PDB file of C-alpha atoms in Angstrom:
ATOM      1  CA  UNK A   1     126.930 151.677-121.494  1.00  0.00           C
ATOM      2  CA  UNK A   2     130.287 153.164-122.383  1.00  0.00           C
ATOM      3  CA  UNK A   3     130.599 155.158-125.805  1.00  0.00           C
ATOM      4  CA  UNK A   4     133.056 154.197-128.867  1.00  0.00           C
ATOM      5  CA  UNK A   5     134.953 156.555-130.751  1.00  0.00           C
ATOM      6  CA  UNK A   6     131.894 156.479-133.378  1.00  0.00           C
ATOM      7  CA  UNK A   7     129.649 158.191-130.482  1.00  0.00           C
ATOM      8  CA  UNK A   8     127.822 154.992-130.289  1.00  0.00           C
ATOM      9  CA  UNK A   9     127.264 152.313-127.548  1.00  0.00           C
ATOM     10  CA  UNK A  10     130.536 150.287-127.262  1.00  0.00           C
ATOM     11  CA  UNK A  11     129.852 148.046-124.458  1.00  0.00           C
ATOM     12  CA  UNK A  12     127.290 147.573-121.443  1.00  0.00           C
ATOM     13  CA  UNK A  13     127.582 146.840-117.784  1.00  0.00           C
ATOM     14  CA  UNK A  14     125.892 143.658-117.010  1.00  0.00           C
ATOM     15  CA  UNK A  15     124.964 142.624-113.519  1.00  0.00           C
ATOM     16  CA  UNK A  16     124.850 139.057-112.287  1.00  0.00           C
ATOM     17  CA  UNK A  17     122.437 138.406-109.727  1.00  0.00           C
ATOM     18  CA  UNK A  18     123.732 137.161-106.382  1.00  0.00           C
ATOM     19  CA  UNK A  19     123.008 133.363-105.835  1.00  0.00           C
ATOM     20  CA  UNK A  20     121.509 134.052-102.702  1.00  0.00           C
ATOM     21  CA  UNK A  21     118.590 136.228-104.454  1.00  0.00           C
ATOM     22  CA  UNK A  22     115.049 134.716-103.584  1.00  0.00           C
ATOM     23  CA  UNK A  23     113.974 135.618-107.371  1.00  0.00           C
ATOM     24  CA  UNK A  24     116.080 134.786-110.248  1.00  0.00           C
ATOM     25  CA  UNK A  25     119.425 134.004-108.640  1.00  0.00           C
ATOM     26  CA  UNK A  26     122.807 133.933-110.778  1.00  0.00           C
ATOM     27  CA  UNK A  27     121.035 135.474-113.813  1.00  0.00           C
ATOM     28  CA  UNK A  28     122.202 138.387-115.680  1.00  0.00           C
ATOM     29  CA  UNK A  29     120.620 141.754-114.935  1.00  0.00           C
ATOM     30  CA  UNK A  30     120.896 145.416-115.623  1.00  0.00           C
ATOM     31  CA  UNK A  31     123.363 147.703-113.789  1.00  0.00           C
ATOM     32  CA  UNK A  32     120.599 148.711-111.437  1.00  0.00           C
ATOM     33  CA  UNK A  33     116.787 148.385-111.461  1.00  0.00           C
ATOM     34  CA  UNK A  34     114.186 148.184-108.602  1.00  0.00           C
ATOM     35  CA  UNK A  35     110.748 148.735-107.725  1.00  0.00           C
ATOM     36  CA  UNK A  36     109.249 152.155-106.462  1.00  0.00           C
ATOM     37  CA  UNK A  37     107.943 152.614-103.233  1.00  0.00           C
ATOM     38  CA  UNK A  38     104.604 154.437-102.903  1.00  0.00           C
ATOM     39  CA  UNK A  39     104.884 158.071-103.683  1.00  0.00           C
ATOM     40  CA  UNK A  40     108.453 157.626-105.011  1.00  0.00           C
ATOM     41  CA  UNK A  41     108.933 159.072-108.632  1.00  0.00           C
ATOM     42  CA  UNK A  42     110.990 156.932-111.314  1.00  0.00           C
ATOM     43  CA  UNK A  43     113.713 159.197-111.442  1.00  0.00           C
ATOM     44  CA  UNK A  44     114.558 159.532-108.085  1.00  0.00           C
ATOM     45  CA  UNK A  45     113.997 155.579-107.477  1.00  0.00           C
ATOM     46  CA  UNK A  46     116.506 154.565-110.426  1.00  0.00           C
ATOM     47  CA  UNK A  47     118.772 157.016-108.984  1.00  0.00           C
ATOM     48  CA  UNK A  48     118.490 155.629-105.690  1.00  0.00           C
ATOM     49  CA  UNK A  49     118.751 151.962-106.791  1.00  0.00           C
ATOM     50  CA  UNK A  50     121.996 152.872-108.935  1.00  0.00           C
ATOM     51  CA  UNK A  51     123.759 154.008-105.743  1.00  0.00           C
ATOM     52  CA  UNK A  52     122.599 150.856-103.669  1.00  0.00           C
ATOM     53  CA  UNK A  53     123.074 148.339-106.377  1.00  0.00           C
ATOM     54  CA  UNK A  54     126.237 149.544-108.460  1.00  0.00           C
ATOM     55  CA  UNK A  55     127.777 152.508-106.528  1.00  0.00           C
ATOM     56  CA  UNK A  56     126.896 154.999-108.876  1.00  0.00           C
ATOM     57  CA  UNK A  57     128.037 158.409-107.399  1.00  0.00           C
ATOM     58  CA  UNK A  58     125.431 161.284-107.135  1.00  0.00           C
ATOM     59  CA  UNK A  59     127.406 163.296-110.009  1.00  0.00           C
ATOM     60  CA  UNK A  60     126.994 160.064-112.360  1.00  0.00           C
ATOM     61  CA  UNK A  61     123.714 158.986-111.015  1.00  0.00           C
ATOM     62  CA  UNK A  62     122.840 162.787-112.077  1.00  0.00           C
ATOM     63  CA  UNK A  63     123.562 161.850-115.788  1.00  0.00           C
ATOM     64  CA  UNK A  64     120.856 159.008-116.131  1.00  0.00           C
ATOM     65  CA  UNK A  65     118.345 159.933-118.456  1.00  0.00           C
ATOM     66  CA  UNK A  66     114.935 158.533-119.183  1.00  0.00           C
ATOM     67  CA  UNK A  67     114.701 156.627-122.288  1.00  0.00           C
ATOM     68  CA  UNK A  68     110.828 155.723-122.247  1.00  0.00           C
ATOM     69  CA  UNK A  69     109.056 152.608-121.355  1.00  0.00           C
ATOM     70  CA  UNK A  70     108.651 148.693-122.440  1.00  0.00           C
ATOM     71  CA  UNK A  71     105.728 146.660-121.764  1.00  0.00           C
ATOM     72  CA  UNK A  72     105.377 142.926-121.656  1.00  0.00           C
ATOM     73  CA  UNK A  73     103.371 139.944-120.457  1.00  0.00           C
ATOM     74  CA  UNK A  74     105.490 136.838-118.740  1.00  0.00           C
ATOM     75  CA  UNK A  75     105.419 134.339-115.971  1.00  0.00           C
ATOM     76  CA  UNK A  76     105.629 135.704-112.357  1.00  0.00           C
ATOM     77  CA  UNK A  77     108.529 133.872-110.025  1.00  0.00           C
ATOM     78  CA  UNK A  78     106.421 130.735-109.193  1.00  0.00           C
ATOM     79  CA  UNK A  79     105.822 130.152-112.902  1.00  0.00           C
ATOM     80  CA  UNK A  80     102.346 129.565-112.404  1.00  0.00           C
ATOM     81  CA  UNK A  81     100.924 133.082-113.165  1.00  0.00           C
ATOM     82  CA  UNK A  82     100.933 135.574-115.754  1.00  0.00           C
ATOM     83  CA  UNK A  83     102.228 138.943-114.970  1.00  0.00           C
ATOM     84  CA  UNK A  84     101.537 142.187-117.298  1.00  0.00           C
ATOM     85  CA  UNK A  85     104.128 144.786-116.589  1.00  0.00           C
ATOM     86  CA  UNK A  86     105.268 148.427-117.831  1.00  0.00           C
ATOM     87  CA  UNK A  87     108.582 149.125-116.992  1.00  0.00           C
ATOM     88  CA  UNK A  88     110.423 152.487-117.152  1.00  0.00           C
ATOM     89  CA  UNK A  89     113.561 152.684-118.861  1.00  0.00           C
ATOM     90  CA  UNK A  90     116.731 154.579-118.480  1.00  0.00           C
ATOM     91  CA  UNK A  91     120.110 155.118-119.990  1.00  0.00           C
ATOM     92  CA  UNK A  92     123.399 156.032-118.001  1.00  0.00           C
ATOM     93  CA  UNK A  93     126.564 156.687-120.155  1.00  0.00           C
ATOM     94  CA  UNK A  94     129.430 155.828-118.072  1.00  0.00           C
ATOM     95  CA  UNK A  95     132.887 156.927-118.544  1.00  0.00           C
ATOM     96  CA  UNK A  96     135.774 154.683-118.974  1.00  0.00           C
ATOM     97  CA  UNK A  97     136.965 155.713-115.547  1.00  0.00           C
ATOM     98  CA  UNK A  98     133.591 154.382-113.784  1.00  0.00           C
ATOM     99  CA  UNK A  99     133.466 150.700-112.593  1.00  0.00           C
ATOM    100  CA  UNK A 100     130.332 149.237-110.597  1.00  0.00           C
ATOM    101  CA  UNK A 101     130.694 147.730-107.698  1.00  0.00           C
ATOM    102  CA  UNK A 102     128.320 145.646-105.731  1.00  0.00           C
ATOM    103  CA  UNK A 103     127.029 147.529-102.400  1.00  0.00           C
ATOM    104  CA  UNK A 104     124.147 146.097-101.158  1.00  0.00           C
ATOM    105  CA  UNK A 105     124.868 142.329-101.644  1.00  0.00           C
ATOM    106  CA  UNK A 106     122.464 141.856-104.596  1.00  0.00           C
ATOM    107  CA  UNK A 107     124.935 141.492-107.391  1.00  0.00           C
ATOM    108  CA  UNK A 108     127.819 138.899-107.540  1.00  0.00           C
ATOM    109  CA  UNK A 109     129.388 140.792-110.250  1.00  0.00           C
ATOM    110  CA  UNK A 110     129.549 142.983-112.932  1.00  0.00           C
ATOM    111  CA  UNK A 111     131.025 142.559-116.251  1.00  0.00           C
ATOM    112  CA  UNK A 112     131.607 145.133-119.269  1.00  0.00           C
ATOM    113  CA  UNK A 113     130.274 143.218-122.364  1.00  0.00           C
ATOM    114  CA  UNK A 114     130.874 144.499-125.805  1.00  0.00           C
ATOM    115  CA  UNK A 115     127.451 145.380-127.466  1.00  0.00           C
ATOM    116  CA  UNK A 116     127.734 142.475-130.330  1.00  0.00           C
ATOM    117  CA  UNK A 117     127.886 140.103-127.251  1.00  0.00           C
ATOM    118  CA  UNK A 118     125.018 141.753-125.390  1.00  0.00           C
ATOM    119  CA  UNK A 119     123.012 141.292-128.580  1.00  0.00           C
ATOM    120  CA  UNK A 120     123.956 137.621-129.158  1.00  0.00           C
ATOM    121  CA  UNK A 121     123.020 136.817-125.439  1.00  0.00           C
ATOM    122  CA  UNK A 122     119.732 138.513-125.782  1.00  0.00           C
ATOM    123  CA  UNK A 123     119.118 136.354-128.787  1.00  0.00           C
ATOM    124  CA  UNK A 124     120.314 133.412-126.830  1.00  0.00           C
ATOM    125  CA  UNK A 125     117.466 134.219-124.357  1.00  0.00           C
ATOM    126  CA  UNK A 126     114.736 132.789-126.472  1.00  0.00           C
ATOM    127  CA  UNK A 127     116.235 129.341-126.310  1.00  0.00           C
ATOM    128  CA  UNK A 128     117.992 129.220-122.643  1.00  0.00           C
ATOM    129  CA  UNK A 129     117.410 131.587-119.456  1.00  0.00           C
ATOM    130  CA  UNK A 130     120.589 133.846-119.469  1.00  0.00           C
ATOM    131  CA  UNK A 131     118.982 137.142-117.799  1.00  0.00           C
ATOM    132  CA  UNK A 132     116.238 137.826-115.433  1.00  0.00           C
ATOM    133  CA  UNK A 133     113.228 137.745-118.079  1.00  0.00           C
ATOM    134  CA  UNK A 134     112.358 141.246-118.180  1.00  0.00           C
ATOM    135  CA  UNK A 135     115.881 142.381-118.319  1.00  0.00           C
ATOM    136  CA  UNK A 136     116.060 140.906-121.925  1.00  0.00           C
ATOM    137  CA  UNK A 137     113.083 142.975-122.722  1.00  0.00           C
ATOM    138  CA  UNK A 138     114.649 146.102-121.623  1.00  0.00           C
ATOM    139  CA  UNK A 139     118.060 145.328-123.437  1.00  0.00           C
ATOM    140  CA  UNK A 140     116.050 144.783-126.611  1.00  0.00           C
ATOM    141  CA  UNK A 141     114.407 148.011-126.224  1.00  0.00           C
ATOM    142  CA  UNK A 142     117.944 149.761-125.914  1.00  0.00           C
ATOM    143  CA  UNK A 143     119.320 147.672-128.977  1.00  0.00           C
ATOM    144  CA  UNK A 144     116.228 148.796-131.112  1.00  0.00           C
ATOM    145  CA  UNK A 145     116.565 152.396-129.946  1.00  0.00           C
ATOM    146  CA  UNK A 146     120.455 152.627-130.373  1.00  0.00           C
ATOM    147  CA  UNK A 147     120.385 151.170-134.137  1.00  0.00           C
ATOM    148  CA  UNK A 148     121.680 147.572-133.273  1.00  0.00           C
ATOM    149  CA  UNK A 149     118.378 146.519-134.675  1.00  0.00           C
ATOM    150  CA  UNK A 150     117.431 147.988-138.233  1.00  0.00           C
ATOM    151  CA  UNK A 151     114.220 148.695-139.515  1.00  0.00           C
ATOM    152  CA  UNK A 152     115.589 146.635-142.556  1.00  0.00           C
ATOM    153  CA  UNK A 153     115.603 143.538-140.048  1.00  0.00           C
ATOM    154  CA  UNK A 154     113.148 140.679-140.516  1.00  0.00           C
ATOM    155  CA  UNK A 155     110.887 140.942-137.479  1.00  0.00           C
ATOM    156  CA  UNK A 156     111.797 144.659-136.744  1.00  0.00           C
ATOM    157  CA  UNK A 157     108.013 145.855-136.665  1.00  0.00           C
ATOM    158  CA  UNK A 158     107.195 142.751-134.527  1.00  0.00           C
ATOM    159  CA  UNK A 159     109.674 143.591-131.868  1.00  0.00           C
ATOM    160  CA  UNK A 160     108.807 147.137-131.776  1.00  0.00           C
ATOM    161  CA  UNK A 161     105.277 146.601-131.724  1.00  0.00           C
ATOM    162  CA  UNK A 162     105.434 143.988-128.732  1.00  0.00           C
ATOM    163  CA  UNK A 163     107.666 146.209-126.476  1.00  0.00           C
ATOM    164  CA  UNK A 164     105.287 149.309-126.848  1.00  0.00           C
ATOM    165  CA  UNK A 165     101.954 146.651-126.741  1.00  0.00           C
ATOM    166  CA  UNK A 166     100.393 147.723-123.724  1.00  0.00           C
ATOM    167  CA  UNK A 167      97.582 149.835-122.023  1.00  0.00           C
ATOM    168  CA  UNK A 168      99.735 152.748-119.783  1.00  0.00           C
ATOM    169  CA  UNK A 169      97.589 154.035-116.985  1.00  0.00           C
TER     170      UNK A 169
END
């Protein structure tokens, strides 16, 4: 994300998955994400993925901060089986001088999207598929943690409970 003059997130880099991807082609995605190899640690994995997927230089990747995790149950890529998952989440404040670039061919393009538009896109996800399904969950968590969703808003506690509702082992 980029920071505004008020110190709050002003915009977020979103990726559009390559149309050649076998899963969720052409949908919106995070700047970088991915699975972990056996024995790999989460922070090392995201720093590696950030370099591979978005060309994040090592100095900037070193600023990636753990932000917690989210839990969800959704359909797998086939649409026939349920999948329970826990995702580690990370934040990366990017300066105005950083522009991601598609390095490994998994991303078609990146767009710097104002936070109010990001929130609208996540809200629209309920009726139409815009994001890879687990990405909307991660971004909803970011919006909640960064105050774009207020404790005074209807559904706040329900959203919080859904994002944190899983056995962690």
